[in-house]
């Protein structure tokens, strides 16, 4: 009679499925790690850009205050050195304006923007970040609002320059009539107060933007980590269930095989892959 051949079910079927899930978890971990590193890198660049602009605003504000101070001093001293100091201070604010106008062009003139920011006394190491930040975030709400405040200061700076010219002309032409000089000083004070409010608004807007970015990046990072952990737990649970099921099926199969083998009711032959007989039993039937 034909003897039943013992066969082992392909052992790699559940392993392949489990291995695929492990590969999926590892791939997901790599993808999320890359996304989180990208988010951290972006956050660092954003904060660097914000820091550079806040520092630039400080330099701009100091130059503006110096321009008013030297012009007011000139109204009393009539010294040419005071007027030249006023002009030098104004050039700082005009340099930042030149940079912004260059970046507003289509396409942006980054070389002119670079020179403008240098004229604004910005650190050369910060200029690249300032250009990158402007070009990539000029339409984002907080940066858009800050740039609008920056633009609105142009008129006040132009008025400051015009007031300086009028004051110098008045002093050179007439020696400085008291009532006219007093009127120009009053205009200077109004311009200074206006510019101070704009400076505070610019810094406040950028600060709010930086806090929003930090909160947004943190939220996204936590969400990505939560998704990864949730998927990892689910897939791991499925793998454990599959392994446990395979173990139970293997134990049951082995138990049935041994019971059948020990019964001596039939003959069983098992052989290796090379065709050599590994084990054989004899049937009790005659």
mmCIF file of C-alpha atoms in Angstrom:
data_model
loop_
_atom_site.group_PDB
_atom_site.id
_atom_site.type_symbol
_atom_site.label_atom_id
_atom_site.label_comp_id
_atom_site.label_asym_id
_atom_site.label_seq_id
_atom_site.Cartn_x
_atom_site.Cartn_y
_atom_site.Cartn_z
ATOM 1 C CA UNK A 1 0.000 0.000 0.000
ATOM 2 C CA UNK A 2 1.072 3.588 -0.498
ATOM 3 C CA UNK A 3 2.571 5.076 2.566
ATOM 4 C CA UNK A 4 1.539 8.647 3.383
ATOM 5 C CA UNK A 5 4.378 11.057 3.100
ATOM 6 C CA UNK A 6 4.950 13.510 5.898
ATOM 7 C CA UNK A 7 5.048 17.057 4.638
ATOM 8 C CA UNK A 8 5.843 20.252 6.398
ATOM 9 C CA UNK A 9 3.845 23.328 5.439
ATOM 10 C CA UNK A 10 5.998 26.135 4.035
ATOM 11 C CA UNK A 11 7.383 27.744 7.130
ATOM 12 C CA UNK A 12 8.213 30.984 5.429
ATOM 13 C CA UNK A 13 4.639 32.115 4.771
ATOM 14 C CA UNK A 14 3.878 33.647 8.203
ATOM 15 C CA UNK A 15 7.514 34.664 8.561
ATOM 16 C CA UNK A 16 7.336 36.587 5.294
ATOM 17 C CA UNK A 17 4.234 38.400 6.484
ATOM 18 C CA UNK A 18 5.810 39.193 9.846
ATOM 19 C CA UNK A 19 9.017 40.261 8.184
ATOM 20 C CA UNK A 20 7.076 42.562 5.901
ATOM 21 C CA UNK A 21 5.422 44.190 8.873
ATOM 22 C CA UNK A 22 8.748 44.646 10.620
ATOM 23 C CA UNK A 23 10.142 46.248 7.456
ATOM 24 C CA UNK A 24 7.079 48.482 7.365
ATOM 25 C CA UNK A 25 7.677 49.604 10.966
ATOM 26 C CA UNK A 26 11.347 50.300 10.306
ATOM 27 C CA UNK A 27 10.518 52.199 7.094
ATOM 28 C CA UNK A 28 7.876 54.216 8.914
ATOM 29 C CA UNK A 29 10.353 55.020 11.658
ATOM 30 C CA UNK A 30 12.894 56.209 9.072
ATOM 31 C CA UNK A 31 10.327 58.359 7.270
ATOM 32 C CA UNK A 32 9.061 59.947 10.480
ATOM 33 C CA UNK A 33 12.636 60.496 11.690
ATOM 34 C CA UNK A 34 13.438 62.296 8.441
ATOM 35 C CA UNK A 35 10.270 64.381 8.715
ATOM 36 C CA UNK A 36 11.026 65.301 12.324
ATOM 37 C CA UNK A 37 14.627 66.202 11.497
ATOM 38 C CA UNK A 38 13.376 68.313 8.592
ATOM 39 C CA UNK A 39 10.901 70.049 10.904
ATOM 40 C CA UNK A 40 13.647 70.729 13.454
ATOM 41 C CA UNK A 41 15.966 72.024 10.704
ATOM 42 C CA UNK A 42 13.209 74.275 9.363
ATOM 43 C CA UNK A 43 12.424 75.520 12.843
ATOM 44 C CA UNK A 44 16.095 76.329 13.451
ATOM 45 C CA UNK A 45 16.307 78.285 10.188
ATOM 46 C CA UNK A 46 13.094 80.145 10.966
ATOM 47 C CA UNK A 47 14.290 81.099 14.428
ATOM 48 C CA UNK A 48 17.636 82.148 12.956
ATOM 49 C CA UNK A 49 15.827 84.348 10.445
ATOM 50 C CA UNK A 50 13.598 85.849 13.129
ATOM 51 C CA UNK A 51 16.616 86.464 15.366
ATOM 52 C CA UNK A 52 18.485 88.165 12.503
ATOM 53 C CA UNK A 53 15.528 90.437 11.745
ATOM 54 C CA UNK A 54 14.981 91.312 15.402
ATOM 55 C CA UNK A 55 18.661 92.191 15.680
ATOM 56 C CA UNK A 56 18.408 94.134 12.407
ATOM 57 C CA UNK A 57 15.411 95.996 13.765
ATOM 58 C CA UNK A 58 17.487 96.952 16.804
ATOM 59 C CA UNK A 59 20.217 98.325 14.549
ATOM 60 C CA UNK A 60 17.615 100.106 12.427
ATOM 61 C CA UNK A 61 15.981 101.637 15.512
ATOM 62 C CA UNK A 62 19.315 102.806 16.900
ATOM 63 C CA UNK A 63 20.244 104.371 13.563
ATOM 64 C CA UNK A 64 16.870 106.112 13.361
ATOM 65 C CA UNK A 65 17.185 107.492 16.889
ATOM 66 C CA UNK A 66 20.740 108.633 16.170
ATOM 67 C CA UNK A 67 19.562 110.340 12.990
ATOM 68 C CA UNK A 68 16.991 112.319 14.975
ATOM 69 C CA UNK A 69 19.436 113.024 17.781
ATOM 70 C CA UNK A 70 22.190 114.331 15.508
ATOM 71 C CA UNK A 71 19.748 116.429 13.513
ATOM 72 C CA UNK A 72 18.338 117.930 16.679
ATOM 73 C CA UNK A 73 21.870 118.617 17.889
ATOM 74 C CA UNK A 74 22.661 120.221 14.555
ATOM 75 C CA UNK A 75 19.710 122.554 15.021
ATOM 76 C CA UNK A 76 21.522 123.969 18.074
ATOM 77 C CA UNK A 77 25.186 123.612 17.155
ATOM 78 C CA UNK A 78 25.049 124.363 13.427
ATOM 79 C CA UNK A 79 28.087 122.108 13.133
ATOM 80 C CA UNK A 80 28.577 120.311 9.828
ATOM 81 C CA UNK A 81 29.879 117.236 11.674
ATOM 82 C CA UNK A 82 26.515 116.801 13.375
ATOM 83 C CA UNK A 83 24.685 116.965 10.076
ATOM 84 C CA UNK A 84 27.083 114.419 8.510
ATOM 85 C CA UNK A 85 26.503 112.105 11.489
ATOM 86 C CA UNK A 86 22.771 112.458 10.863
ATOM 87 C CA UNK A 87 23.228 111.516 7.215
ATOM 88 C CA UNK A 88 25.389 108.500 8.095
ATOM 89 C CA UNK A 89 22.717 107.239 10.490
ATOM 90 C CA UNK A 90 20.002 107.662 7.880
ATOM 91 C CA UNK A 91 22.043 105.566 5.438
ATOM 92 C CA UNK A 92 21.604 102.549 7.738
ATOM 93 C CA UNK A 93 17.825 102.706 7.488
ATOM 94 C CA UNK A 94 18.020 103.356 3.754
ATOM 95 C CA UNK A 95 20.231 100.284 3.320
ATOM 96 C CA UNK A 96 17.581 98.027 4.836
ATOM 97 C CA UNK A 97 15.010 99.665 2.594
ATOM 98 C CA UNK A 98 17.202 98.978 -0.445
ATOM 99 C CA UNK A 99 17.426 95.299 0.590
ATOM 100 C CA UNK A 100 13.659 94.981 0.908
ATOM 101 C CA UNK A 101 12.997 96.646 -2.431
ATOM 102 C CA UNK A 102 15.564 94.371 -4.098
ATOM 103 C CA UNK A 103 13.850 91.301 -2.675
ATOM 104 C CA UNK A 104 10.466 92.624 -3.828
ATOM 105 C CA UNK A 105 11.660 92.593 -7.438
ATOM 106 C CA UNK A 106 10.698 89.800 -9.839
ATOM 107 C CA UNK A 107 13.043 87.981 -9.865
ATOM 108 C CA UNK A 108 14.557 89.087 -6.549
ATOM 109 C CA UNK A 109 17.921 90.832 -6.786
ATOM 110 C CA UNK A 110 19.741 88.971 -4.019
ATOM 111 C CA UNK A 111 23.079 90.660 -4.717
ATOM 112 C CA UNK A 112 21.567 94.140 -4.244
ATOM 113 C CA UNK A 113 19.706 92.887 -1.155
ATOM 114 C CA UNK A 114 22.962 91.580 0.281
ATOM 115 C CA UNK A 115 24.652 94.955 -0.174
ATOM 116 C CA UNK A 116 21.619 96.710 1.291
ATOM 117 C CA UNK A 117 21.632 94.609 4.437
ATOM 118 C CA UNK A 118 25.378 95.218 4.825
ATOM 119 C CA UNK A 119 24.724 98.958 4.528
ATOM 120 C CA UNK A 120 22.203 98.451 7.318
ATOM 121 C CA UNK A 121 25.092 97.274 9.543
ATOM 122 C CA UNK A 122 23.759 93.724 9.682
ATOM 123 C CA UNK A 123 26.228 90.943 10.450
ATOM 124 C CA UNK A 124 27.418 89.360 7.164
ATOM 125 C CA UNK A 125 26.758 85.938 8.731
ATOM 126 C CA UNK A 126 23.097 86.901 9.210
ATOM 127 C CA UNK A 127 22.452 88.336 5.752
ATOM 128 C CA UNK A 128 21.970 84.940 4.076
ATOM 129 C CA UNK A 129 19.372 83.952 6.682
ATOM 130 C CA UNK A 130 17.588 87.276 6.289
ATOM 131 C CA UNK A 131 17.340 86.882 2.510
ATOM 132 C CA UNK A 132 16.194 83.229 2.784
ATOM 133 C CA UNK A 133 13.632 84.076 5.440
ATOM 134 C CA UNK A 134 12.204 87.006 3.478
ATOM 135 C CA UNK A 135 11.905 85.069 0.211
ATOM 136 C CA UNK A 136 10.296 81.990 1.788
ATOM 137 C CA UNK A 137 8.038 83.553 4.413
ATOM 138 C CA UNK A 138 7.085 86.979 3.082
ATOM 139 C CA UNK A 139 3.520 85.767 2.468
ATOM 140 C CA UNK A 140 3.112 84.037 5.829
ATOM 141 C CA UNK A 141 0.758 86.035 8.040
ATOM 142 C CA UNK A 142 3.178 87.247 10.717
ATOM 143 C CA UNK A 143 6.009 88.037 8.309
ATOM 144 C CA UNK A 144 3.570 89.696 5.916
ATOM 145 C CA UNK A 145 2.345 91.949 8.727
ATOM 146 C CA UNK A 146 5.911 92.748 9.805
ATOM 147 C CA UNK A 147 6.901 93.662 6.247
ATOM 148 C CA UNK A 148 3.819 95.889 5.973
ATOM 149 C CA UNK A 149 4.959 97.739 9.104
ATOM 150 C CA UNK A 150 8.447 97.978 7.633
ATOM 151 C CA UNK A 151 7.071 99.475 4.413
ATOM 152 C CA UNK A 152 4.949 101.961 6.307
ATOM 153 C CA UNK A 153 8.113 103.354 7.908
ATOM 154 C CA UNK A 154 9.413 104.440 4.481
ATOM 155 C CA UNK A 155 7.276 107.570 4.446
ATOM 156 C CA UNK A 156 8.456 108.606 7.916
ATOM 157 C CA UNK A 157 12.108 108.059 6.965
ATOM 158 C CA UNK A 158 11.610 110.106 3.784
ATOM 159 C CA UNK A 159 10.059 112.858 5.908
ATOM 160 C CA UNK A 160 13.029 112.660 8.263
ATOM 161 C CA UNK A 161 15.467 113.073 5.367
ATOM 162 C CA UNK A 162 13.422 115.958 3.952
ATOM 163 C CA UNK A 163 13.305 117.636 7.369
ATOM 164 C CA UNK A 164 17.091 117.371 7.596
ATOM 165 C CA UNK A 165 17.489 119.059 4.226
ATOM 166 C CA UNK A 166 15.085 121.842 5.207
ATOM 167 C CA UNK A 167 16.893 122.401 8.491
ATOM 168 C CA UNK A 168 20.281 122.566 6.810
ATOM 169 C CA UNK A 169 18.980 124.956 4.151
ATOM 170 C CA UNK A 170 17.452 127.125 6.857
ATOM 171 C CA UNK A 171 20.699 127.270 8.834
ATOM 172 C CA UNK A 172 22.921 127.852 5.788
ATOM 173 C CA UNK A 173 20.643 130.471 4.240
ATOM 174 C CA UNK A 174 19.475 132.444 7.261
ATOM 175 C CA UNK A 175 21.550 131.234 10.187
ATOM 176 C CA UNK A 176 18.493 129.521 11.613
ATOM 177 C CA UNK A 177 15.438 131.604 12.444
ATOM 178 C CA UNK A 178 14.282 130.520 15.911
ATOM 179 C CA UNK A 179 10.601 130.024 15.039
ATOM 180 C CA UNK A 180 11.411 128.033 11.898
ATOM 181 C CA UNK A 181 13.990 125.853 13.649
ATOM 182 C CA UNK A 182 11.551 125.241 16.521
ATOM 183 C CA UNK A 183 8.896 124.087 14.040
ATOM 184 C CA UNK A 184 11.346 121.668 12.432
ATOM 185 C CA UNK A 185 12.325 120.322 15.877
ATOM 186 C CA UNK A 186 8.657 119.695 16.650
ATOM 187 C CA UNK A 187 8.291 117.820 13.372
ATOM 188 C CA UNK A 188 11.309 115.731 14.304
ATOM 189 C CA UNK A 189 9.684 114.731 17.580
ATOM 190 C CA UNK A 190 6.479 113.682 15.823
ATOM 191 C CA UNK A 191 8.447 111.574 13.344
ATOM 192 C CA UNK A 192 10.480 110.003 16.142
ATOM 193 C CA UNK A 193 7.328 109.008 18.046
ATOM 194 C CA UNK A 194 5.769 107.566 14.886
ATOM 195 C CA UNK A 195 8.849 105.519 14.076
ATOM 196 C CA UNK A 196 9.096 104.268 17.661
ATOM 197 C CA UNK A 197 5.587 102.836 17.447
ATOM 198 C CA UNK A 198 6.413 101.148 14.141
ATOM 199 C CA UNK A 199 9.604 99.649 15.591
ATOM 200 C CA UNK A 200 7.697 98.200 18.552
ATOM 201 C CA UNK A 201 5.031 96.817 16.222
ATOM 202 C CA UNK A 202 7.647 95.168 14.004
ATOM 203 C CA UNK A 203 9.391 93.442 16.922
ATOM 204 C CA UNK A 204 6.122 92.372 18.530
ATOM 205 C CA UNK A 205 4.813 90.872 15.291
ATOM 206 C CA UNK A 206 8.003 88.892 14.684
ATOM 207 C CA UNK A 207 7.994 87.675 18.284
ATOM 208 C CA UNK A 208 4.419 86.436 17.959
ATOM 209 C CA UNK A 209 5.369 84.699 14.717
ATOM 210 C CA UNK A 210 8.295 82.938 16.363
ATOM 211 C CA UNK A 211 6.081 81.683 19.195
ATOM 212 C CA UNK A 212 3.497 80.437 16.687
ATOM 213 C CA UNK A 213 6.155 78.585 14.692
ATOM 214 C CA UNK A 214 7.525 76.944 17.826
ATOM 215 C CA UNK A 215 4.058 75.795 18.881
ATOM 216 C CA UNK A 216 3.206 74.563 15.375
ATOM 217 C CA UNK A 217 6.426 72.588 14.966
ATOM 218 C CA UNK A 218 6.013 71.050 18.421
ATOM 219 C CA UNK A 219 2.421 70.037 17.650
ATOM 220 C CA UNK A 220 3.381 68.481 14.313
ATOM 221 C CA UNK A 221 6.317 66.619 15.871
ATOM 222 C CA UNK A 222 4.178 65.198 18.665
ATOM 223 C CA UNK A 223 1.457 64.215 16.173
ATOM 224 C CA UNK A 224 3.950 62.399 13.931
ATOM 225 C CA UNK A 225 5.443 60.609 16.926
ATOM 226 C CA UNK A 226 1.967 59.622 18.135
ATOM 227 C CA UNK A 227 1.070 58.229 14.702
ATOM 228 C CA UNK A 228 4.267 56.223 14.586
ATOM 229 C CA UNK A 229 3.799 54.796 18.083
ATOM 230 C CA UNK A 230 0.170 53.919 17.356
ATOM 231 C CA UNK A 231 0.986 52.130 14.098
ATOM 232 C CA UNK A 232 3.980 50.395 15.676
ATOM 233 C CA UNK A 233 1.829 49.088 18.546
ATOM 234 C CA UNK A 234 -0.881 47.888 16.172
ATOM 235 C CA UNK A 235 1.514 46.126 13.788
ATOM 236 C CA UNK A 236 3.499 44.634 16.669
ATOM 237 C CA UNK A 237 0.287 43.282 18.148
ATOM 238 C CA UNK A 238 -0.604 41.681 14.816
ATOM 239 C CA UNK A 239 2.842 40.087 14.563
ATOM 240 C CA UNK A 240 2.603 38.689 18.085
ATOM 241 C CA UNK A 241 -0.839 37.261 17.347
ATOM 242 C CA UNK A 242 0.415 35.630 14.146
ATOM 243 C CA UNK A 243 3.439 34.135 15.912
ATOM 244 C CA UNK A 244 1.272 32.806 18.739
ATOM 245 C CA UNK A 245 -1.179 31.303 16.246
ATOM 246 C CA UNK A 246 1.658 29.681 14.290
ATOM 247 C CA UNK A 247 3.081 28.211 17.488
ATOM 248 C CA UNK A 248 -0.290 26.762 18.482
ATOM 249 C CA UNK A 249 -0.789 25.250 15.011
ATOM 250 C CA UNK A 250 2.729 23.816 15.053
ATOM 251 C CA UNK A 251 2.242 22.242 18.471
ATOM 252 C CA UNK A 252 -1.097 20.739 17.423
ATOM 253 C CA UNK A 253 0.379 19.404 14.168
ATOM 254 C CA UNK A 254 3.341 17.896 15.958
ATOM 255 C CA UNK A 255 1.065 16.303 18.521
ATOM 256 C CA UNK A 256 -1.093 14.736 15.815
ATOM 257 C CA UNK A 257 1.941 13.510 13.947
ATOM 258 C CA UNK A 258 3.494 11.910 17.022
ATOM 259 C CA UNK A 259 0.205 10.278 17.965
ATOM 260 C CA UNK A 260 -0.079 8.873 14.473
ATOM 261 C CA UNK A 261 3.535 7.756 14.480
ATOM 262 C CA UNK A 262 3.313 6.028 17.847
ATOM 263 C CA UNK A 263 0.095 4.205 16.972
ATOM 264 C CA UNK A 264 1.915 1.822 14.600
ATOM 265 C CA UNK A 265 -1.224 1.551 12.539
ATOM 266 C CA UNK A 266 0.445 2.718 9.366
ATOM 267 C CA UNK A 267 3.944 3.081 8.067
ATOM 268 C CA UNK A 268 5.420 6.558 7.901
ATOM 269 C CA UNK A 269 8.464 7.614 5.968
ATOM 270 C CA UNK A 270 10.110 11.021 6.158
ATOM 271 C CA UNK A 271 13.009 12.050 4.001
ATOM 272 C CA UNK A 272 15.307 14.928 3.518
ATOM 273 C CA UNK A 273 15.384 17.388 0.670
ATOM 274 C CA UNK A 274 18.212 15.438 -0.992
ATOM 275 C CA UNK A 275 16.030 12.315 -1.166
ATOM 276 C CA UNK A 276 17.682 10.328 1.618
ATOM 277 C CA UNK A 277 15.337 8.641 4.067
ATOM 278 C CA UNK A 278 15.487 10.332 7.430
ATOM 279 C CA UNK A 279 13.138 8.095 9.417
ATOM 280 C CA UNK A 280 10.725 5.231 8.772
ATOM 281 C CA UNK A 281 8.272 3.184 10.782
ATOM 282 C CA UNK A 282 6.690 -0.153 9.992
ATOM 283 C CA UNK A 283 3.024 -0.817 9.888
ATOM 284 C CA UNK A 284 1.441 -3.273 12.289
ATOM 285 C CA UNK A 285 -0.743 -4.459 9.446
ATOM 286 C CA UNK A 286 0.253 -7.636 7.698
#
